[in-house]
mmCIF file of C-alpha atoms and ligand atoms in Angstrom:
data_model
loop_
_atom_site.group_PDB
_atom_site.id
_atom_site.type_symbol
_atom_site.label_atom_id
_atom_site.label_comp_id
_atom_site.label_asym_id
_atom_site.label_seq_id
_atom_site.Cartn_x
_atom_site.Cartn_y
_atom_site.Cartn_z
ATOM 1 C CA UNK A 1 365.929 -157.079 3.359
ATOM 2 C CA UNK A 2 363.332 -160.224 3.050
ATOM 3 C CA UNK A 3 360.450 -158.858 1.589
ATOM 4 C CA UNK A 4 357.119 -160.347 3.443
ATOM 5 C CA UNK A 5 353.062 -160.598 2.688
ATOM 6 C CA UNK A 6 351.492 -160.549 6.426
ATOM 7 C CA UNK A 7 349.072 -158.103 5.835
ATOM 8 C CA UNK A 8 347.150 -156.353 2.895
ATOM 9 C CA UNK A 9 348.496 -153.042 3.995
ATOM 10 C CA UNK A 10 352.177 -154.227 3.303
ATOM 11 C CA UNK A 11 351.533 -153.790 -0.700
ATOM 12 C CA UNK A 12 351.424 -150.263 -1.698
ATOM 13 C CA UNK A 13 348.461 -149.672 -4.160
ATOM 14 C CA UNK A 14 350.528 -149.813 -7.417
ATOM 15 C CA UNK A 15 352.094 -153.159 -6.206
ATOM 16 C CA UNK A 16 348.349 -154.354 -5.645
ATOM 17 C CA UNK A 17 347.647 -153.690 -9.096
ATOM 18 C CA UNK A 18 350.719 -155.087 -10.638
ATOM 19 C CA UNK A 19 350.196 -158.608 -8.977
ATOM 20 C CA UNK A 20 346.924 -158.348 -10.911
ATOM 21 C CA UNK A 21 348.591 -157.652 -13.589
ATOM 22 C CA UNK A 22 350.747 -160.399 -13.277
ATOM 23 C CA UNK A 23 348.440 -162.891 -12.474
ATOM 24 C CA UNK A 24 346.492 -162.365 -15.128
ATOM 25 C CA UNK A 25 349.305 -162.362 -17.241
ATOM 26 C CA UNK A 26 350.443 -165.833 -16.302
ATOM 27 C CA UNK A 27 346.910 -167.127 -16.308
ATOM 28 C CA UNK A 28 346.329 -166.373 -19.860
ATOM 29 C CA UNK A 29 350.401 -167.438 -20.540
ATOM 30 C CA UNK A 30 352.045 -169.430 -17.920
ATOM 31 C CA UNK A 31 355.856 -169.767 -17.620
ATOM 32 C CA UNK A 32 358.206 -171.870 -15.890
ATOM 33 C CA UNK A 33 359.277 -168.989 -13.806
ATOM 34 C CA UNK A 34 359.524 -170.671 -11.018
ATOM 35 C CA UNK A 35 361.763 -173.722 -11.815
ATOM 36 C CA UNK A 36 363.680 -175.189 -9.194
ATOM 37 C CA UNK A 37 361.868 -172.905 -6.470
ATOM 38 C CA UNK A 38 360.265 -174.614 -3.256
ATOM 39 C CA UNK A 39 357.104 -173.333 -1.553
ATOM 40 C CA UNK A 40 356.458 -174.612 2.229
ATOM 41 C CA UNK A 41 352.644 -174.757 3.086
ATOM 42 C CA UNK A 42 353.056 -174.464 6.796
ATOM 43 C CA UNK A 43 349.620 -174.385 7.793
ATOM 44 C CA UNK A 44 347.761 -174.480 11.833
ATOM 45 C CA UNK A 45 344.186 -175.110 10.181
ATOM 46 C CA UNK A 46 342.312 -176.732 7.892
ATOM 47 C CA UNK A 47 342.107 -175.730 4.016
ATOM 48 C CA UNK A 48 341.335 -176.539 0.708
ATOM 49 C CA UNK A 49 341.322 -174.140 -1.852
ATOM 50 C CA UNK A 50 344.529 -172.040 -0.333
ATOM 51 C CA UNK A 51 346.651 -175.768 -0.330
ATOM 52 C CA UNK A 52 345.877 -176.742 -3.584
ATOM 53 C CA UNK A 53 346.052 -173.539 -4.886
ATOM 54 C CA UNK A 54 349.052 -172.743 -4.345
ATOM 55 C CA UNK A 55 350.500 -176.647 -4.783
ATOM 56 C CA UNK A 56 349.175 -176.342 -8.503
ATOM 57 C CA UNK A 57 349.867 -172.434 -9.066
ATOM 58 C CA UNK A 58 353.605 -173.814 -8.119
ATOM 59 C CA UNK A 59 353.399 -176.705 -10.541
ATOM 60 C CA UNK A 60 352.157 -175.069 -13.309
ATOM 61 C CA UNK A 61 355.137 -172.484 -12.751
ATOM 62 C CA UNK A 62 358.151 -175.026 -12.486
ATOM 63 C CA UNK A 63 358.148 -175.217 -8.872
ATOM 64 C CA UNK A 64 357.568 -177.713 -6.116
ATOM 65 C CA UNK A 65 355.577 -177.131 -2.886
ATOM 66 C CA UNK A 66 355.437 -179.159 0.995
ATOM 67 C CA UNK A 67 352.758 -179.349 2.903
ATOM 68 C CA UNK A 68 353.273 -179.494 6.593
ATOM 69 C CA UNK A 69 349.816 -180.341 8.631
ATOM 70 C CA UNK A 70 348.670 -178.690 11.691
ATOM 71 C CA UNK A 71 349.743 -181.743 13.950
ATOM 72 C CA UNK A 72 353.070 -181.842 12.016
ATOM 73 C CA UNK A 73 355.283 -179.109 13.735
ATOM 74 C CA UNK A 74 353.570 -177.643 16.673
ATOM 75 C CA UNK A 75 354.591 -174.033 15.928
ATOM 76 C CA UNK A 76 355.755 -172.629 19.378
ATOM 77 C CA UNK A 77 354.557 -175.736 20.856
ATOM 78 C CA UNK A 78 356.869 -178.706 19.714
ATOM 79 C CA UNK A 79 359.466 -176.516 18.719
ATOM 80 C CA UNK A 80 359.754 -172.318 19.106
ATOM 81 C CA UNK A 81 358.833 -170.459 16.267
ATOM 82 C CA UNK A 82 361.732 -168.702 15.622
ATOM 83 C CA UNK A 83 363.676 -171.749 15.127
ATOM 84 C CA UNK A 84 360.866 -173.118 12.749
ATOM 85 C CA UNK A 85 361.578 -170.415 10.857
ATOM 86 C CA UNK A 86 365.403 -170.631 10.746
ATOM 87 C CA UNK A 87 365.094 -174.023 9.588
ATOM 88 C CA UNK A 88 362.443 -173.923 6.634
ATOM 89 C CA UNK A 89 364.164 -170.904 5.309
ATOM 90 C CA UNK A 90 367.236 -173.244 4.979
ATOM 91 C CA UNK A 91 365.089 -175.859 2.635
ATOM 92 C CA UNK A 92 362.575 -173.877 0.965
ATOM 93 C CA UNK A 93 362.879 -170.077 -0.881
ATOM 94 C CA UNK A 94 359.621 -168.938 0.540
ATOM 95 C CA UNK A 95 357.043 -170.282 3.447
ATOM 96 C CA UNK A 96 352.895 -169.948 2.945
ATOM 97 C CA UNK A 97 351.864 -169.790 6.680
ATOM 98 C CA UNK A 98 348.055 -170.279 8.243
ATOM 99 C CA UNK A 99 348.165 -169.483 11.517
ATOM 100 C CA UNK A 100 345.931 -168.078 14.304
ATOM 101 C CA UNK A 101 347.022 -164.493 15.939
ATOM 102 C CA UNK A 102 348.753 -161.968 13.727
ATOM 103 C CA UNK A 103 351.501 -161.862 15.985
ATOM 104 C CA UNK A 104 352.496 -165.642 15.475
ATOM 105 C CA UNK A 105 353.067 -164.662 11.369
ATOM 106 C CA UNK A 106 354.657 -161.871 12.917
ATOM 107 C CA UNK A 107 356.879 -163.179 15.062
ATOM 108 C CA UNK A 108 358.143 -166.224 12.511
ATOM 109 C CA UNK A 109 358.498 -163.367 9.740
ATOM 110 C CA UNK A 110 361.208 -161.976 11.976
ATOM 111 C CA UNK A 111 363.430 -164.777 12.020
ATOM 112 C CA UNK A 112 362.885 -166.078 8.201
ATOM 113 C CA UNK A 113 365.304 -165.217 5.707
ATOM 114 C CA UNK A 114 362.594 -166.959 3.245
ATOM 115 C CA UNK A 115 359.638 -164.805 2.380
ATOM 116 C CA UNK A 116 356.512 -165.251 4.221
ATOM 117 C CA UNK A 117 353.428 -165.221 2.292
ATOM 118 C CA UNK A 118 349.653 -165.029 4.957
ATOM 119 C CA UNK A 119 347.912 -167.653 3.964
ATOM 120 C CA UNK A 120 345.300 -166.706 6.523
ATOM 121 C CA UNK A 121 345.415 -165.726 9.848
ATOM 122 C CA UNK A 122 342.467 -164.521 12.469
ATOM 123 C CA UNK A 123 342.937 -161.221 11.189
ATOM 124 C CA UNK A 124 343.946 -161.127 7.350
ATOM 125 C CA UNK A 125 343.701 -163.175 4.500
ATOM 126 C CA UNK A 126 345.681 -161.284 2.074
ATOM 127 C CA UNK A 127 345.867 -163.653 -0.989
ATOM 128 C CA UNK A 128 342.486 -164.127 -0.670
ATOM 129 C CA UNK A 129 341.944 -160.349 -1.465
ATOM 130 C CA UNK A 130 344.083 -160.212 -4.768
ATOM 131 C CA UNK A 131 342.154 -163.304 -6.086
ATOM 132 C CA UNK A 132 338.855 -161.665 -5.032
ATOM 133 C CA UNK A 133 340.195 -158.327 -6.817
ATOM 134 C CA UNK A 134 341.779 -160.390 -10.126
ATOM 135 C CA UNK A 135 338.377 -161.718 -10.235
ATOM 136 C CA UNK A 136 336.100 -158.814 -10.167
ATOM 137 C CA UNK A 137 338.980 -156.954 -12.892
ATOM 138 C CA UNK A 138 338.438 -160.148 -15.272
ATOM 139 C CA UNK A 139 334.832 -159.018 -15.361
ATOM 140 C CA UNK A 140 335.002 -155.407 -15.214
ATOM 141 C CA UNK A 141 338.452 -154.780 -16.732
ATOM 142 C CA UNK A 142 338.963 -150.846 -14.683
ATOM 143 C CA UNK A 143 337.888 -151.584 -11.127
ATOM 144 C CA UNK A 144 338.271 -147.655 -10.035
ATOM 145 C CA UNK A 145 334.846 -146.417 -9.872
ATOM 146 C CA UNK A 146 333.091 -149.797 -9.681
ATOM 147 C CA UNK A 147 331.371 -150.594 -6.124
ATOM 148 C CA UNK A 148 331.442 -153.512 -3.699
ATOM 149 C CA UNK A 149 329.700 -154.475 -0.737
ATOM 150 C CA UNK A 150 330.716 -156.398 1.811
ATOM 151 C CA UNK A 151 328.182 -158.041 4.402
ATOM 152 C CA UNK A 152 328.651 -159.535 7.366
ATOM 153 C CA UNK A 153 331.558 -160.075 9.620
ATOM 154 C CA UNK A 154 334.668 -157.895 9.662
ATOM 155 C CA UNK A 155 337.272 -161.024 9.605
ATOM 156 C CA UNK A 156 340.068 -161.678 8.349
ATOM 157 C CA UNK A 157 338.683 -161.822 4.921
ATOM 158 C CA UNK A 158 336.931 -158.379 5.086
ATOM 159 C CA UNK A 159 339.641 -156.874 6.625
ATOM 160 C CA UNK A 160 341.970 -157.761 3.348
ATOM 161 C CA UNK A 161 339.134 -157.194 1.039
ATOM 162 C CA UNK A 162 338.376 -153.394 1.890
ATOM 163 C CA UNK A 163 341.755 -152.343 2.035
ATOM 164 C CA UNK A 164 342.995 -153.753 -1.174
ATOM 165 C CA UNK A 165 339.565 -152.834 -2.705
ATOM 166 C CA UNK A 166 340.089 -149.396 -1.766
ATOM 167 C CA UNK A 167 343.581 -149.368 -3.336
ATOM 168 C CA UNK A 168 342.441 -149.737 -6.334
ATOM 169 C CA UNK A 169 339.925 -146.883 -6.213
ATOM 170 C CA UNK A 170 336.976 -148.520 -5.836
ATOM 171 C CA UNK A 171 333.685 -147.549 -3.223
ATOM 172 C CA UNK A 172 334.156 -149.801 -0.538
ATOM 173 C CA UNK A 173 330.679 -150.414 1.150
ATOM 174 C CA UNK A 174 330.643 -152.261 4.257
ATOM 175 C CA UNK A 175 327.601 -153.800 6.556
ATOM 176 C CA UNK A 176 328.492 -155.396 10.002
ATOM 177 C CA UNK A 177 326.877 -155.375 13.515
ATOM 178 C CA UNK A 178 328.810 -152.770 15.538
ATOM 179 C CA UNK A 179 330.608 -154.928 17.609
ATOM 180 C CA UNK A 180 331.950 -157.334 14.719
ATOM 181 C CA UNK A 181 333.685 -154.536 12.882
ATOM 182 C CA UNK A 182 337.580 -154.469 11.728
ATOM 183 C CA UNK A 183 340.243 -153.582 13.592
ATOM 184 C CA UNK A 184 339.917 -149.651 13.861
ATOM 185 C CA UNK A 185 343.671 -149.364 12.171
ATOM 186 C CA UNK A 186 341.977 -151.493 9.012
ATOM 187 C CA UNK A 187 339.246 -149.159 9.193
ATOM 188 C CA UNK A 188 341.587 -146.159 9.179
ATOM 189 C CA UNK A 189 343.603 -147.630 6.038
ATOM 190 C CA UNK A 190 341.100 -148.244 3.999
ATOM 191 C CA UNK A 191 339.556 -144.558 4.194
ATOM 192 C CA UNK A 192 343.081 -143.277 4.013
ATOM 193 C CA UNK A 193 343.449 -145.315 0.808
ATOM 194 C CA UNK A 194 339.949 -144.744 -0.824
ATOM 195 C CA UNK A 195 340.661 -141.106 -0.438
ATOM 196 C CA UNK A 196 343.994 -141.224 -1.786
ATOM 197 C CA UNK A 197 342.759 -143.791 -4.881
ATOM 198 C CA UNK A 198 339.319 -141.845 -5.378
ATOM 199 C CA UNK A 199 337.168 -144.305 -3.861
ATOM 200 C CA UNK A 200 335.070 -144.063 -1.024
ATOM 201 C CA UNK A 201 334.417 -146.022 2.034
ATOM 202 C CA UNK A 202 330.957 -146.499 3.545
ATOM 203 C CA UNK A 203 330.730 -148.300 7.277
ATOM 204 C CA UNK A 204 327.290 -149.107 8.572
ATOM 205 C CA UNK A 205 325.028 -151.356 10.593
ATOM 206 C CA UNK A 206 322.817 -151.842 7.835
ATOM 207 C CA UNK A 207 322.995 -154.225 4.794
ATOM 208 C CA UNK A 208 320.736 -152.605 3.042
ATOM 209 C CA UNK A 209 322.226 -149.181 2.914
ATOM 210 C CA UNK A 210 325.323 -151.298 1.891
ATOM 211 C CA UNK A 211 323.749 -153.032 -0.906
ATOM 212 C CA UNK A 212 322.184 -149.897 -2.377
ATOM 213 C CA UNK A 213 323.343 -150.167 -5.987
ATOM 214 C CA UNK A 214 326.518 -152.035 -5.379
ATOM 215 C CA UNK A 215 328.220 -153.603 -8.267
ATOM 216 C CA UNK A 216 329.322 -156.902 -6.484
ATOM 217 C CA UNK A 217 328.409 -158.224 -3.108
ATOM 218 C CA UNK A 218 330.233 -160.198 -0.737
ATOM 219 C CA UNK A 219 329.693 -162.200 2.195
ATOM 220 C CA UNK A 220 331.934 -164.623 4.683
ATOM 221 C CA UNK A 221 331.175 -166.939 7.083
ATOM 222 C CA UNK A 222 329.638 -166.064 10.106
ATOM 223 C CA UNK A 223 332.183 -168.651 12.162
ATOM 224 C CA UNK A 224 335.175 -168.111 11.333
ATOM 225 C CA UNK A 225 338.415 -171.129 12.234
ATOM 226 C CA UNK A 226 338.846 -171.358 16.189
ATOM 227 C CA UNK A 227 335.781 -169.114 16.937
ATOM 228 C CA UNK A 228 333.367 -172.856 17.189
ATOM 229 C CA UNK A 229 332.834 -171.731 20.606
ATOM 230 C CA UNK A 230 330.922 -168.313 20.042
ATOM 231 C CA UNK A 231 329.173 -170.256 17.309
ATOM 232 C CA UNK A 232 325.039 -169.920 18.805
ATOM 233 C CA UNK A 233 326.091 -166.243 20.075
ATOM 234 C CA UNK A 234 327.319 -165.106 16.240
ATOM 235 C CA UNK A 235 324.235 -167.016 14.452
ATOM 236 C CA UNK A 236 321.852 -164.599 16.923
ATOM 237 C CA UNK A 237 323.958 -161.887 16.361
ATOM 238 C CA UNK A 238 324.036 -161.797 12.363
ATOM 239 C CA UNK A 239 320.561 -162.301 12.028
ATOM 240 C CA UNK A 240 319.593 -159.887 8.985
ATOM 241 C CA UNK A 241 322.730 -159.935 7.420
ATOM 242 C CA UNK A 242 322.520 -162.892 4.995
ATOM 243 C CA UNK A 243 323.259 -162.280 1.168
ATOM 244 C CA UNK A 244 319.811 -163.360 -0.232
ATOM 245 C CA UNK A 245 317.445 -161.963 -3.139
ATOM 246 C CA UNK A 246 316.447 -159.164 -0.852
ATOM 247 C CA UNK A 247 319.639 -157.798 -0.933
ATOM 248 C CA UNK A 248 320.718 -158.683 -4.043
ATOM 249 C CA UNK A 249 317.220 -156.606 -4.880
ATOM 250 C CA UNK A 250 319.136 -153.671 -3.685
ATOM 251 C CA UNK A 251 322.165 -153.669 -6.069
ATOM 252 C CA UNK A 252 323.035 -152.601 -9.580
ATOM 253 C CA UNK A 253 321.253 -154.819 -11.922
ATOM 254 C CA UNK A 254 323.336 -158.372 -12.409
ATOM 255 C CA UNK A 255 325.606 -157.510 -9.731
ATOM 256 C CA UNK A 256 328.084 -160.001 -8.945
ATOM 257 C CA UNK A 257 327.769 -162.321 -6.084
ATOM 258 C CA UNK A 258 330.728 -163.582 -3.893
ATOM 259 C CA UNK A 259 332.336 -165.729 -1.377
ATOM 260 C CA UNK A 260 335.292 -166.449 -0.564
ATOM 261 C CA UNK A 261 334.430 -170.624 0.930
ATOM 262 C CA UNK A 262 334.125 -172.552 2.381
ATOM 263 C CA UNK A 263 329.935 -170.947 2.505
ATOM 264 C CA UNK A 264 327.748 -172.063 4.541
ATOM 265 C CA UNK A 265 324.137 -172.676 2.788
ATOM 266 C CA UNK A 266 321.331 -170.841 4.197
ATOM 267 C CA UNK A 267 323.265 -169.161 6.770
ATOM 268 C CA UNK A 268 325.139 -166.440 5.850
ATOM 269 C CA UNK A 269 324.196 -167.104 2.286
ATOM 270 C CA UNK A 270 321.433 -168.614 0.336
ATOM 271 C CA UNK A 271 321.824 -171.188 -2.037
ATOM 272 C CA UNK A 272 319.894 -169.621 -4.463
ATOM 273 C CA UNK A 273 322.372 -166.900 -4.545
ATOM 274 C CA UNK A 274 325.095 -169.040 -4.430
ATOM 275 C CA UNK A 275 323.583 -170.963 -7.394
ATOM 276 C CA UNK A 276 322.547 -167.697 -9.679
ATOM 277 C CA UNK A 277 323.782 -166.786 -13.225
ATOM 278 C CA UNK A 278 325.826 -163.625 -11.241
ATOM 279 C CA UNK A 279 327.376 -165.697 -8.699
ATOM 280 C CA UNK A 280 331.685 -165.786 -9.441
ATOM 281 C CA UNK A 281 331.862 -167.450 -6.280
ATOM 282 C CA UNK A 282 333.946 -170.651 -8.282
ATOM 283 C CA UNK A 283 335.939 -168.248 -10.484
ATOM 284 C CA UNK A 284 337.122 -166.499 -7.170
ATOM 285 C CA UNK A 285 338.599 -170.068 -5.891
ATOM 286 C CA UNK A 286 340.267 -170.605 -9.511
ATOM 287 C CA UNK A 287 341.891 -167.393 -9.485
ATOM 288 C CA UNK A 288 343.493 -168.080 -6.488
ATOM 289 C CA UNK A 289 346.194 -169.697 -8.349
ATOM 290 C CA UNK A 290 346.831 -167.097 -10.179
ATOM 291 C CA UNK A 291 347.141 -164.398 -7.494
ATOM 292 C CA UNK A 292 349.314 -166.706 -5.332
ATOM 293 C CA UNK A 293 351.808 -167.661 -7.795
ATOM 294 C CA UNK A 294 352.122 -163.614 -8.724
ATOM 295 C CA UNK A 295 352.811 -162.938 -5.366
ATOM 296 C CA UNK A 296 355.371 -165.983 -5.274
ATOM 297 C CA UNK A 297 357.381 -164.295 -8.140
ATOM 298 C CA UNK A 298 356.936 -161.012 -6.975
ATOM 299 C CA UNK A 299 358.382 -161.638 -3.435
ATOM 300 C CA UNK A 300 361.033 -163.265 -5.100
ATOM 301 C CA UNK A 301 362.310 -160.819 -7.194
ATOM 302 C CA UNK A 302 361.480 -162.554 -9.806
ATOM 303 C CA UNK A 303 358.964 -159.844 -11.344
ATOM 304 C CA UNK A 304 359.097 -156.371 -10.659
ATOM 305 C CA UNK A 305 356.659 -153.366 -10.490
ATOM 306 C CA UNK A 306 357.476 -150.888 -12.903
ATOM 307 C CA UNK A 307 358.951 -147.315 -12.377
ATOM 308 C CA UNK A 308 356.019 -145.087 -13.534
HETATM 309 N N1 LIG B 1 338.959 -169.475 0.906
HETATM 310 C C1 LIG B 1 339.887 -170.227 1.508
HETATM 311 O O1 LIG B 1 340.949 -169.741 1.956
HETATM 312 O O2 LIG B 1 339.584 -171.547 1.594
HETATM 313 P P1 LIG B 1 340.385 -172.661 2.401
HETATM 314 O O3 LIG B 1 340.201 -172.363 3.867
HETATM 315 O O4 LIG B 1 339.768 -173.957 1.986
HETATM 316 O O5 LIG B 1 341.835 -172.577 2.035
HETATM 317 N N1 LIG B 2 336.792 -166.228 7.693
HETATM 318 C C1 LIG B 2 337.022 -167.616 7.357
HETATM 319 C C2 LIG B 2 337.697 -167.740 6.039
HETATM 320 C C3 LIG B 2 337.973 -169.129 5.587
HETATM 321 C C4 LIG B 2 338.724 -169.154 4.294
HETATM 322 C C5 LIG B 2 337.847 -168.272 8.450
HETATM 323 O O1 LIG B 2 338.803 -167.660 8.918
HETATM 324 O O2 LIG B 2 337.536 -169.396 8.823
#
């Protein structure tokens, strides 16, 4: 059975702290692991940091990596996904897919005999998460215990962010207008796993309640890829909810600031924030490497969890 990453929920909490693990592992010693492997970037939007992440995460690991452009294929436009899927999984040993709905990763996960690995959709952004997470353990070494705020929009970013943060035992804080929450199922899984881990998980309207003494604090766009449309709406809507010294006012002392990028200066974030001493907002992009190419090996086979 092909073995996929669509979702954060699809890694059990001891496989979200192996990747770690492993990424950190093959950050500090990197191995040709991956010789002879091929990575498709099949990708519906625009990116930077997940592309080149995971073009030089493959190099440094022995393998080679394709990028396909959004006007390249026409995924269930040109040609119908399922027979996309067929094909790649003929060429390549595992397919990096940035798409819109959850249901189009879905769908082409179904009929690929190749891995699938989320490289963002309009609902998760799982790699992001483990990068975010590898980050925040570099600093902190035990995560369980440690806090982390989250302000803003319940995207796709938040909605991997608070689950895997919660599988690792940490107190998940979040801060989002009512109507711009996650998906109540994300909301259910991350309690579920925050109990189960020893965390906690905090939902409310306000960012300062959120901030209150939080270890690290995170914020996302306000706009997120295809939503240009509701763009004046969601810039009326998040008023108060920018990560700024007020907030950061509210935190632990030296609490670490994030993003995942591309940010958006004085919007949803300052750029004094952006520019301080605690921001890890540029070791969060570098470590997406590392988290990417774990997952790569790990979906694989090519690394395995061990039996506790
Ligand atoms: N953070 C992130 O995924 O950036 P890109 O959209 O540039 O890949
Ligand atoms: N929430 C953002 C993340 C970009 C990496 C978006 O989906 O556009």
């Amino acid at each position: 059975m092909t073995r996929h990453l669509l979702d954060s929920s699809d890694l059990t909490p001891a496989e979200i702290g192996f990747l770690l693990d492993t990424g950190l592992e093959f950050k500090s010693r990197p191995q040709k692991l991956l010789e002879g492997r091929h990575l498709a970037l099949l990708f519906e939007k625009p990116s930077l940091r997940t592309r080149v992440s995971f073009q030089v995460g493959m190099h440094h690991l022995g393998g080679e990596t394709l990028y396909l452009a959004p006007e390249e294929v026409g995924l269930g436009d040109r040609e119908a996904i399922k027979d996309v899927a067929r094909v790649l999984a003929r060429y390549v040993d595992v397919v990096a897919v940035r798409t819109f709905g959850q249901s189009i990763i879905e769908e082409y996960a179904r009929f690929s005999d190749a891995p699938v690995v989320n490289a963002l959709t309009d609902d998760q952004h799982p790699c992001q998460a483990l990068a975010d997470l590898l980050t925040l353990k570099e600093r902190f070494g035990e995560l369980s215990g440690r806090s982390l705020a989250f302000i803003g929009d319940g995207n796709n970013v938040c909605s991997s962010l608070i689950v895997t943060a919660a599988s690792l035992g940490m107190h998940v804080r979040l801060a989002s207008p009512d109507r711009y929450r996650p998906a109540e199922a994300v909301l259910e899984e991350t309690e579920a796993r925050a109990d189960e881990q020893g965390g906690s998980f905090l939902l409310t309207a306000d960012p300062e309640e959120a901030a209150a003494g939080a270890d690290a604090l995170y914020t996302d766009t306000w706009v997120s890829m295809g939503q240009e449309r509701e763009a004046e709406q969601r810039r009326i809507d998040f008023v108060g909810y920018r990560l700024d010294q007020e907030l950061v006012d509210r935190t632990a002392p030296d609490a670490l600031i994030m993003h995942d990028l591309p940010a958006h200066r004085g919007e949803e974030i300052t750029d004094a924030a952006m520019e301080s001493p605690n921001s890890i907002i540029f070791d969060q992009a570098a470590n997406r490497v590392w988290a990417q190419v774990a997952v790569v090996a790990f979906l694989l086979e090519l690394v395995e969890v061990p039996s506790s």
